[in-house]
C-alpha cells in the first residue's frame, strides 16, 4: 500500500511538472511573439538605432572598459570589483535592445485607461446615421485617445486607403496591439461583423461588458496602490532606522560620521520616491482630471501663473535667507541648519498646491451638476426639434450652481455662430474637467450627425 501511494505521488509530480513545462513554454513563445511584434511596430528604425540603441551600446562598452581607462588615467592603484562594471555595462546594452518591447508594453496601460471613453464614444456615434467606417475614421487618430487612437487609425487606413474589409482590419490590428482588453474587443467585433450582426446592435451589447472589464481592471489597480503603500511604509521605516543608527553610532563608537548616514538615508529616500512614482505611472491606468485637448483655459493658466510666482518667491526667500546668514551673519539664522533654510525657502510652493486641491474639488462639483445639465439639454432639444442653441439659452437661465457661469459663456459663444465645435470645446476647457469636455464633444458630434439628442444625452 505504501509503495502504491509513493507511485501515485510520483505520477502526480510528473503530471504537474509536465503542465508546468508546457506553461513555461507557452509564456516563452508569447514573449518571443510580442518581441517580434514590438520590433515590427517601430515606425522609424533608423532613428531608433541612431538615437537610442547606439548611444546605449556605446555607454555600456564605456562602462565595461572603465577599469582599464582608470588604470591609465589615475596613477594610484585602485581596488575595483570587475562584477560592478560588468553588470553596469550590461544594463544599458540590454535596455537599448529591449527598448522597443518596453515602449510597446507601456502603450498597453495608455490604451486600457481610455477604453471606457472609446466604447462610450462608439455607442453615442452609433445612435446617429453614420456608418461604421465613418465612425472609425472619426475616432482614428484623435489626440485625446493617444495610443488607442493610433490603433483605430490603423484600422481606418486599412479600410479607407487599402480597401480592406473592417472585419479583417480589426483582426489585423488585434494581432499587433499590446492591450489584451482591446485585442479581445476587436476580435469579438470582427467576428460579429463576419456573422452579419449590425455594428449598432453589437456596440449596444458590448458597452456594458467593456465597462465592466475596465471597472475590474481599475479595482485591481486600486489594490496595487494598497500594496505599494505597504511597501512604501516599510521602506520609510528602514530609512528611518538608518537615520536613527546614524544618530546613535557617533555616541557609541565616537569616530563614525553622522553625515554619511544622513546622506545615505537622503539618497535612499530619493530613490524610493522615484521608484514609487514610476510604479504608480506604469501599474495604474491614467485617470485625467484636466482636459487633454492641448488648450489651456483661464483656470489652468491661473494655476500655472501662480506656480511660476511661487517659484520666484522660493528663489527670493532663499536668496535673502542665505545672504543674511552667510554675508550679514544674522545671529538667529546662524543657529538654523542648512536644511531648515531650504525648507523655509520652499514653503511658497504650498500655495499652488492648496489652490490646485481646491480647484479639483470644484471640478468634481461641476461634473455632478453637469450630470443634471446634459440630460435636461437632450430632452429639451428633442422637444424643440433638435435646436441645440435655443435649448442652451433656455437652460442658461436656470441655476446649475458652480456650472451656471460656464453654461452662460457657452451660450454667448454659440450665439455668435462663428464655430459651434470650438464653442463646445472651450466649454469643456473652461470648466477644467476632462469628463465634461469629452461628454460635450460626444454630444456635439452625435447631434451634428442627426442623432436624437435625448438618446445621446441619456
Short mmCIF file of C-alpha atoms in Angstrom, two decimals:
data_model
loop_
_atom_site.label_atom_id
_atom_site.label_comp_id
_atom_site.label_asym_id
_atom_site.label_seq_id
_atom_site.Cartn_x
_atom_site.Cartn_y
_atom_site.Cartn_z
CA UNK A 1 0.00 0.00 0.00
CA UNK A 2 2.82 2.36 0.91
CA UNK A 3 4.60 1.63 -2.38
CA UNK A 4 1.37 2.28 -4.33
CA UNK A 5 0.91 5.65 -2.58
CA UNK A 6 4.51 6.60 -3.39
CA UNK A 7 3.96 5.59 -7.01
CA UNK A 8 0.80 7.71 -7.24
CA UNK A 9 2.65 10.69 -5.75
CA UNK A 10 5.46 10.33 -8.28
CA UNK A 11 2.93 10.17 -11.13
CA UNK A 12 1.21 13.33 -9.84
CA UNK A 13 4.57 15.12 -9.65
CA UNK A 14 5.36 14.08 -13.22
CA UNK A 15 1.99 15.36 -14.44
CA UNK A 16 2.47 18.65 -12.56
CA UNK A 17 5.95 19.02 -14.00
CA UNK A 18 4.60 18.30 -17.47
CA UNK A 19 1.93 21.00 -17.22
CA UNK A 20 4.39 23.42 -15.66
CA UNK A 21 6.81 22.84 -18.53
CA UNK A 22 4.05 23.48 -21.07
CA UNK A 23 3.04 26.65 -19.23
CA UNK A 24 6.61 27.96 -19.21
CA UNK A 25 6.99 27.09 -22.89
CA UNK A 26 3.76 28.97 -23.70
CA UNK A 27 4.95 32.07 -21.82
CA UNK A 28 8.28 31.89 -23.63
CA UNK A 29 6.58 31.65 -27.03
CA UNK A 30 4.26 34.55 -26.17
CA UNK A 31 7.23 36.69 -25.13
CA UNK A 32 9.10 35.93 -28.37
CA UNK A 33 5.97 36.70 -30.41
CA UNK A 34 5.44 40.00 -28.57
CA UNK A 35 9.11 40.90 -29.02
CA UNK A 36 8.85 40.36 -32.78
CA UNK A 37 5.67 42.46 -32.95
CA UNK A 38 7.35 45.21 -30.91
CA UNK A 39 10.30 45.36 -33.32
CA UNK A 40 7.99 45.35 -36.34
CA UNK A 41 5.97 48.21 -34.84
CA UNK A 42 8.98 50.58 -34.83
CA UNK A 43 7.99 53.35 -37.22
CA UNK A 44 11.48 54.80 -37.79
CA UNK A 45 14.11 52.08 -37.34
CA UNK A 46 16.97 54.39 -38.37
CA UNK A 47 16.05 56.91 -35.69
CA UNK A 48 15.83 54.13 -33.08
CA UNK A 49 19.29 52.84 -33.98
CA UNK A 50 20.92 56.28 -34.05
CA UNK A 51 19.27 57.93 -31.04
CA UNK A 52 18.68 55.00 -28.66
CA UNK A 53 20.47 51.74 -29.50
CA UNK A 54 23.93 53.02 -30.49
CA UNK A 55 24.25 55.57 -27.60
CA UNK A 56 23.24 52.95 -25.02
CA UNK A 57 25.58 50.34 -26.51
CA UNK A 58 28.40 52.91 -26.51
CA UNK A 59 27.64 53.73 -22.86
CA UNK A 60 27.67 50.04 -21.94
CA UNK A 61 31.01 49.44 -23.69
CA UNK A 62 32.43 52.53 -21.98
CA UNK A 63 31.41 51.14 -18.57
CA UNK A 64 32.96 47.77 -19.50
CA UNK A 65 36.27 49.47 -20.32
CA UNK A 66 36.19 51.80 -17.31
CA UNK A 67 38.69 49.74 -15.19
CA UNK A 68 41.30 49.89 -18.00
CA UNK A 69 40.65 53.61 -18.53
CA UNK A 70 41.02 54.35 -14.81
CA UNK A 71 44.30 52.45 -14.67
CA UNK A 72 45.72 54.72 -17.38
CA UNK A 73 44.27 57.96 -16.00
CA UNK A 74 44.63 57.52 -12.22
CA UNK A 75 48.25 57.00 -11.11
CA UNK A 76 47.22 55.39 -7.80
CA UNK A 77 46.34 51.65 -7.99
CA UNK A 78 42.63 51.07 -7.46
CA UNK A 79 40.93 48.04 -5.94
CA UNK A 80 37.96 47.65 -8.28
CA UNK A 81 35.39 44.87 -8.42
CA UNK A 82 35.02 43.69 -12.06
CA UNK A 83 31.46 42.45 -11.45
CA UNK A 84 30.30 46.03 -10.83
CA UNK A 85 31.45 47.18 -14.26
CA UNK A 86 30.18 44.03 -15.99
CA UNK A 87 26.68 44.49 -14.57
CA UNK A 88 26.81 48.27 -15.03
CA UNK A 89 27.77 47.84 -18.69
CA UNK A 90 25.23 45.12 -19.41
CA UNK A 91 22.26 47.15 -18.11
CA UNK A 92 22.34 49.96 -20.75
CA UNK A 93 23.01 47.46 -23.56
CA UNK A 94 20.04 45.31 -22.55
CA UNK A 95 17.94 48.45 -22.13
CA UNK A 96 18.79 49.51 -25.69
CA UNK A 97 17.98 46.06 -27.09
CA UNK A 98 14.65 45.72 -25.26
CA UNK A 99 13.63 49.39 -25.57
CA UNK A 100 11.09 48.66 -28.39
CA UNK A 101 9.47 45.97 -26.25
CA UNK A 102 9.36 48.20 -23.14
CA UNK A 103 7.91 51.08 -25.17
CA UNK A 104 5.39 48.74 -26.81
CA UNK A 105 4.23 47.35 -23.44
CA UNK A 106 3.93 50.84 -21.94
CA UNK A 107 1.30 51.59 -24.58
CA UNK A 108 -0.90 48.89 -23.02
CA UNK A 109 -1.60 50.98 -19.93
CA UNK A 110 -2.35 54.03 -22.10
CA UNK A 111 -4.82 52.04 -24.23
CA UNK A 112 -6.57 50.41 -21.27
CA UNK A 113 -7.02 53.74 -19.47
CA UNK A 114 -9.02 55.15 -22.42
CA UNK A 115 -11.15 52.14 -23.33
CA UNK A 116 -14.18 53.31 -21.32
CA UNK A 117 -14.23 56.65 -23.15
CA UNK A 118 -13.79 54.96 -26.53
CA UNK A 119 -16.64 52.46 -26.13
CA UNK A 120 -18.93 55.26 -24.89
CA UNK A 121 -17.94 57.40 -27.88
CA UNK A 122 -18.66 54.47 -30.21
CA UNK A 123 -22.05 53.93 -28.59
CA UNK A 124 -23.00 57.61 -28.93
CA UNK A 125 -21.95 57.82 -32.59
CA UNK A 126 -23.68 54.52 -33.38
CA UNK A 127 -27.03 56.15 -32.47
CA UNK A 128 -26.57 58.56 -35.39
CA UNK A 129 -26.84 57.88 -39.12
CA UNK A 130 -23.07 57.43 -39.52
CA UNK A 131 -21.73 54.20 -40.99
CA UNK A 132 -19.19 52.13 -39.07
CA UNK A 133 -16.42 53.19 -41.46
CA UNK A 134 -17.22 56.87 -40.84
CA UNK A 135 -17.22 56.29 -37.07
CA UNK A 136 -13.80 54.61 -37.16
CA UNK A 137 -12.44 57.38 -39.41
CA UNK A 138 -13.78 59.91 -36.91
CA UNK A 139 -12.18 58.27 -33.86
CA UNK A 140 -8.96 57.17 -35.53
CA UNK A 141 -6.04 59.42 -34.77
CA UNK A 142 -7.80 61.58 -32.16
CA UNK A 143 -5.06 63.00 -29.94
CA UNK A 144 -7.13 62.63 -26.78
CA UNK A 145 -7.12 58.85 -27.25
CA UNK A 146 -3.33 58.59 -27.51
CA UNK A 147 -2.15 55.08 -28.37
CA UNK A 148 -5.74 53.86 -28.66
CA UNK A 149 -6.40 56.46 -31.35
CA UNK A 150 -3.33 55.25 -33.24
CA UNK A 151 -4.63 51.67 -33.19
CA UNK A 152 -8.01 52.79 -34.54
CA UNK A 153 -6.26 54.90 -37.17
CA UNK A 154 -4.50 51.78 -38.46
CA UNK A 155 -7.88 50.11 -38.94
CA UNK A 156 -9.16 53.29 -40.61
CA UNK A 157 -6.22 53.44 -43.04
CA UNK A 158 -6.56 49.75 -43.92
CA UNK A 159 -10.28 50.17 -44.58
CA UNK A 160 -10.22 53.53 -46.40
CA UNK A 161 -6.97 53.52 -48.37
CA UNK A 162 -6.30 49.80 -48.85
CA UNK A 163 -9.98 48.78 -49.19
CA UNK A 164 -9.63 46.03 -46.59
CA UNK A 165 -12.95 44.96 -45.02
CA UNK A 166 -13.33 46.29 -41.49
CA UNK A 167 -13.61 42.77 -40.06
CA UNK A 168 -10.15 41.88 -41.44
CA UNK A 169 -8.76 45.29 -40.44
CA UNK A 170 -9.91 44.76 -36.85
CA UNK A 171 -8.34 41.29 -36.80
CA UNK A 172 -5.09 42.69 -38.22
CA UNK A 173 -4.89 45.37 -35.50
CA UNK A 174 -5.87 42.96 -32.71
CA UNK A 175 -2.94 40.66 -33.59
CA UNK A 176 -0.50 43.55 -33.10
CA UNK A 177 -1.88 45.57 -30.19
CA UNK A 178 -0.24 45.26 -26.75
CA UNK A 179 -3.58 45.60 -24.92
CA UNK A 180 -5.42 42.38 -24.13
CA UNK A 181 -8.63 44.35 -23.48
CA UNK A 182 -8.55 45.97 -26.93
CA UNK A 183 -7.47 42.70 -28.57
CA UNK A 184 -10.47 40.81 -27.18
CA UNK A 185 -12.85 43.64 -28.11
CA UNK A 186 -11.62 43.83 -31.71
CA UNK A 187 -11.74 40.04 -32.07
CA UNK A 188 -15.37 39.98 -30.92
CA UNK A 189 -16.21 42.95 -33.16
CA UNK A 190 -14.59 41.27 -36.15
CA UNK A 191 -16.43 38.01 -35.52
CA UNK A 192 -19.79 39.80 -35.17
CA UNK A 193 -19.29 41.65 -38.47
CA UNK A 194 -18.43 38.39 -40.22
CA UNK A 195 -21.57 36.82 -38.72
CA UNK A 196 -23.71 39.63 -40.13
CA UNK A 197 -24.52 41.39 -36.84
CA UNK A 198 -25.01 45.15 -37.23
CA UNK A 199 -22.47 47.40 -35.58
CA UNK A 200 -25.14 49.26 -33.59
CA UNK A 201 -26.52 46.08 -32.09
CA UNK A 202 -23.04 44.79 -31.24
CA UNK A 203 -21.89 48.06 -29.62
CA UNK A 204 -25.07 48.27 -27.52
CA UNK A 205 -24.47 44.76 -26.22
CA UNK A 206 -20.72 45.22 -25.80
CA UNK A 207 -20.68 48.55 -23.96
CA UNK A 208 -21.67 47.07 -20.60
CA UNK A 209 -19.11 44.26 -20.91
CA UNK A 210 -16.21 46.57 -21.76
CA UNK A 211 -17.12 48.99 -18.97
CA UNK A 212 -17.33 46.10 -16.51
CA UNK A 213 -13.92 44.84 -17.66
CA UNK A 214 -12.49 48.34 -17.23
CA UNK A 215 -14.06 48.53 -13.76
CA UNK A 216 -12.42 45.22 -12.79
CA UNK A 217 -9.05 46.44 -14.06
CA UNK A 218 -9.45 49.74 -12.19
CA UNK A 219 -10.33 47.98 -8.92
CA UNK A 220 -7.30 45.70 -9.34
CA UNK A 221 -5.16 48.80 -9.82
CA UNK A 222 -6.55 50.23 -6.58
CA UNK A 223 -5.46 47.04 -4.82
CA UNK A 224 -1.99 47.58 -6.29
CA UNK A 225 -1.99 51.02 -4.68
CA UNK A 226 -2.63 49.38 -1.31
CA UNK A 227 0.29 47.01 -1.85
CA UNK A 228 2.56 49.86 -2.95
CA UNK A 229 1.51 51.82 0.13
CA UNK A 230 2.56 48.96 2.41
CA UNK A 231 5.89 48.60 0.60
CA UNK A 232 6.46 52.35 0.79
CA UNK A 233 5.78 52.41 4.54
CA UNK A 234 8.21 49.51 5.04
CA UNK A 235 10.92 51.35 3.10
CA UNK A 236 10.31 54.51 5.12
CA UNK A 237 10.73 52.53 8.34
CA UNK A 238 14.02 51.10 7.01
CA UNK A 239 15.26 54.57 6.05
CA UNK A 240 14.25 55.94 9.46
CA UNK A 241 16.19 53.10 11.09
CA UNK A 242 19.29 54.06 9.10
CA UNK A 243 18.97 57.68 10.22
CA UNK A 244 18.48 56.58 13.85
CA UNK A 245 21.51 54.33 13.50
CA UNK A 246 23.47 57.32 12.25
CA UNK A 247 22.50 59.34 15.31
CA UNK A 248 23.44 56.59 17.77
CA UNK A 249 26.71 55.39 16.18
CA UNK A 250 28.78 58.52 16.92
CA UNK A 251 27.82 58.22 20.60
CA UNK A 252 28.86 54.56 20.75
CA UNK A 253 31.93 54.47 18.52
CA UNK A 254 32.91 58.11 18.51
CA UNK A 255 34.59 58.03 15.10
CA UNK A 256 31.57 57.43 12.86
CA UNK A 257 30.49 60.40 10.77
CA UNK A 258 26.80 61.24 11.15
CA UNK A 259 26.71 62.96 7.74
CA UNK A 260 27.40 59.66 5.98
CA UNK A 261 24.22 58.11 7.35
CA UNK A 262 22.19 61.27 6.70
CA UNK A 263 23.31 61.44 3.05
CA UNK A 264 22.74 57.70 2.61
CA UNK A 265 19.21 57.99 4.03
CA UNK A 266 18.51 61.02 1.82
CA UNK A 267 19.72 59.16 -1.27
CA UNK A 268 17.57 56.14 -0.39
CA UNK A 269 14.57 58.45 0.10
CA UNK A 270 15.05 60.00 -3.36
CA UNK A 271 15.42 56.56 -4.99
CA UNK A 272 12.33 55.28 -3.16
CA UNK A 273 10.22 58.26 -4.23
CA UNK A 274 11.36 57.92 -7.85
CA UNK A 275 10.69 54.17 -7.90
CA UNK A 276 7.25 54.67 -6.35
CA UNK A 277 6.36 57.31 -8.94
CA UNK A 278 7.48 55.02 -11.78
CA UNK A 279 5.45 52.09 -10.43
CA UNK A 280 2.37 54.26 -9.99
CA UNK A 281 2.61 55.50 -13.58
CA UNK A 282 3.21 52.03 -15.04
CA UNK A 283 0.74 49.97 -12.98
CA UNK A 284 -2.24 52.30 -12.61
CA UNK A 285 -4.35 53.49 -15.58
CA UNK A 286 -4.27 57.23 -16.11
CA UNK A 287 -7.41 58.99 -14.90
CA UNK A 288 -7.01 62.52 -16.25
CA UNK A 289 -8.81 65.33 -14.46
CA UNK A 290 -7.88 68.18 -16.80
CA UNK A 291 -8.90 68.38 -20.50
CA UNK A 292 -6.46 66.72 -22.92
CA UNK A 293 -7.16 68.92 -25.96
CA UNK A 294 -3.90 70.88 -25.64
CA UNK A 295 -5.74 74.13 -24.94
CA UNK A 296 -5.49 75.77 -21.53
CA UNK A 297 -8.47 77.57 -20.03
CA UNK A 298 -8.49 80.51 -17.66
CA UNK A 299 -8.40 78.20 -14.64
CA UNK A 300 -5.37 76.21 -15.79
CA UNK A 301 -3.50 79.32 -16.90
CA UNK A 302 -4.12 80.89 -13.49
CA UNK A 303 -2.65 77.86 -11.72
CA UNK A 304 0.44 77.88 -13.95
CA UNK A 305 0.86 81.61 -13.29
CA UNK A 306 0.55 81.03 -9.53
CA UNK A 307 3.13 78.23 -9.71
CA UNK A 308 5.62 80.47 -11.51
CA UNK A 309 5.09 83.24 -8.94
CA UNK A 310 5.66 80.68 -6.16
CA UNK A 311 8.95 79.61 -7.76
CA UNK A 312 10.04 83.25 -7.91
CA UNK A 313 9.04 83.58 -4.25
CA UNK A 314 11.10 80.48 -3.35
CA UNK A 315 14.20 81.86 -5.08
CA UNK A 316 13.74 85.30 -3.49
CA UNK A 317 13.24 83.97 0.04
CA UNK A 318 16.16 81.56 -0.36
CA UNK A 319 18.46 84.32 -1.61
CA UNK A 320 17.50 86.63 1.29
CA UNK A 321 17.94 83.91 3.93
CA UNK A 322 21.32 82.67 2.69
CA UNK A 323 22.60 86.18 2.12
CA UNK A 324 21.55 87.17 5.64
CA UNK A 325 23.16 84.08 7.15
CA UNK A 326 26.49 83.89 5.32
CA UNK A 327 27.10 87.54 4.40
CA UNK A 328 25.38 89.56 7.14
CA UNK A 329 25.86 86.87 9.84
CA UNK A 330 22.44 87.35 11.42
CA UNK A 331 22.58 85.59 14.85
CA UNK A 332 19.15 83.94 14.58
CA UNK A 333 19.91 82.50 11.13
CA UNK A 334 23.34 81.33 12.31
CA UNK A 335 21.57 78.94 14.68
CA UNK A 336 19.44 77.44 11.88
CA UNK A 337 20.90 74.50 9.94
CA UNK A 338 21.16 74.48 6.16
CA UNK A 339 18.23 72.04 5.77
CA UNK A 340 15.82 74.29 7.71
CA UNK A 341 16.65 77.24 5.46
CA UNK A 342 15.95 75.11 2.38
CA UNK A 343 12.58 74.05 3.84
CA UNK A 344 11.63 77.68 4.59
CA UNK A 345 12.62 78.69 1.05
CA UNK A 346 10.36 76.04 -0.48
CA UNK A 347 7.34 76.96 1.67
CA UNK A 348 5.67 79.18 -1.04
CA UNK A 349 5.08 76.03 -3.11
CA UNK A 350 2.30 75.19 -0.65
CA UNK A 351 0.18 77.97 -2.18
CA UNK A 352 -0.28 76.44 -5.69
CA UNK A 353 -0.70 73.00 -4.09
CA UNK A 354 -3.58 74.14 -1.88
CA UNK A 355 -5.12 76.15 -4.73
CA UNK A 356 -4.96 73.14 -7.08
CA UNK A 357 -6.62 70.90 -4.48
CA UNK A 358 -9.44 73.45 -4.09
CA UNK A 359 -9.93 73.72 -7.87
CA UNK A 360 -10.01 69.94 -8.28
CA UNK A 361 -12.76 69.84 -5.67
CA UNK A 362 -14.65 72.48 -7.68
CA UNK A 363 -14.19 70.38 -10.84
CA UNK A 364 -15.86 67.45 -9.07
CA UNK A 365 -18.80 69.72 -8.17
CA UNK A 366 -19.09 70.91 -11.80
CA UNK A 367 -19.15 67.31 -13.01
CA UNK A 368 -22.01 66.46 -10.64
CA UNK A 369 -24.01 69.45 -11.89
CA UNK A 370 -23.19 68.51 -15.50
CA UNK A 371 -24.89 65.14 -14.93
CA UNK A 372 -28.13 67.09 -14.46
CA UNK A 373 -27.49 69.61 -17.24
CA UNK A 374 -26.78 67.25 -20.16
CA UNK A 375 -29.92 65.03 -19.87
CA UNK A 376 -32.05 68.17 -19.50
CA UNK A 377 -30.41 69.64 -22.61
CA UNK A 378 -31.05 66.45 -24.58
CA UNK A 379 -34.71 66.26 -23.57
CA UNK A 380 -35.43 69.94 -24.29
CA UNK A 381 -33.56 69.82 -27.62
CA UNK A 382 -35.58 66.74 -28.66
CA UNK A 383 -38.85 68.53 -27.84
CA UNK A 384 -37.72 71.59 -29.82
CA UNK A 385 -36.84 69.61 -32.93
CA UNK A 386 -33.09 69.37 -32.35
CA UNK A 387 -32.48 73.10 -31.81
CA UNK A 388 -29.45 72.89 -29.51
CA UNK A 389 -28.64 76.61 -29.28
CA UNK A 390 -32.15 77.58 -28.19
CA UNK A 391 -32.13 74.79 -25.61
CA UNK A 392 -28.81 76.01 -24.19
CA UNK A 393 -30.28 79.53 -23.97
CA UNK A 394 -33.26 78.20 -22.03
CA UNK A 395 -31.05 76.27 -19.57
CA UNK A 396 -28.61 79.18 -19.16
CA UNK A 397 -31.40 80.99 -17.30
CA UNK A 398 -31.63 78.14 -14.76
CA UNK A 399 -29.44 77.70 -11.70
CA UNK A 400 -26.85 74.92 -12.03
CA UNK A 401 -24.69 76.17 -9.17
CA UNK A 402 -20.99 76.40 -9.92
CA UNK A 403 -21.62 75.33 -13.55
CA UNK A 404 -24.05 78.18 -14.34
CA UNK A 405 -21.44 80.73 -15.43
CA UNK A 406 -19.91 78.21 -17.86
CA UNK A 407 -23.32 77.42 -19.40
CA UNK A 408 -23.94 81.12 -19.96
CA UNK A 409 -20.48 81.51 -21.50
CA UNK A 410 -21.29 78.55 -23.79
CA UNK A 411 -24.48 80.24 -24.98
CA UNK A 412 -22.65 83.53 -25.65
CA UNK A 413 -20.18 81.65 -27.88
CA UNK A 414 -22.94 79.73 -29.67
CA UNK A 415 -24.88 82.95 -30.26
CA UNK A 416 -22.01 84.39 -32.33
CA UNK A 417 -22.48 81.48 -34.84
CA UNK A 418 -18.76 81.53 -35.65
CA UNK A 419 -17.74 77.98 -34.72
CA UNK A 420 -20.08 75.73 -32.73
CA UNK A 421 -17.46 72.98 -32.37
CA UNK A 422 -14.98 75.42 -30.83
CA UNK A 423 -17.71 76.78 -28.54
CA UNK A 424 -18.41 73.31 -27.13
CA UNK A 425 -14.68 72.54 -26.86
CA UNK A 426 -14.00 75.71 -24.88
CA UNK A 427 -16.98 74.98 -22.66
CA UNK A 428 -15.18 71.83 -21.51
CA UNK A 429 -11.77 73.50 -21.33
CA UNK A 430 -13.04 76.39 -19.20
CA UNK A 431 -14.64 74.03 -16.68
CA UNK A 432 -11.25 72.31 -16.29
CA UNK A 433 -12.90 68.88 -16.49
CA UNK A 434 -11.77 66.17 -18.88
CA UNK A 435 -15.08 64.36 -18.38
CA UNK A 436 -17.18 67.42 -19.27
CA UNK A 437 -15.02 68.17 -22.31
CA UNK A 438 -15.27 64.58 -23.61
CA UNK A 439 -19.02 64.31 -22.98
CA UNK A 440 -19.66 67.68 -24.65
CA UNK A 441 -17.61 66.62 -27.68
CA UNK A 442 -19.53 63.35 -27.99
CA UNK A 443 -22.88 65.14 -27.67
CA UNK A 444 -21.93 67.70 -30.31
CA UNK A 445 -20.64 65.12 -32.82
CA UNK A 446 -23.64 62.81 -32.43
CA UNK A 447 -26.29 65.54 -32.68
CA UNK A 448 -24.46 67.02 -35.69
CA UNK A 449 -24.79 63.58 -37.32
CA UNK A 450 -28.60 63.71 -36.85
CA UNK A 451 -28.81 61.56 -33.71
CA UNK A 452 -31.71 62.05 -31.32
CA UNK A 453 -30.45 64.44 -28.58
CA UNK A 454 -32.47 62.65 -25.89
CA UNK A 455 -30.92 59.26 -26.72
CA UNK A 456 -27.42 60.75 -26.87
CA UNK A 457 -27.71 62.59 -23.54
CA UNK A 458 -29.07 59.58 -21.69
#
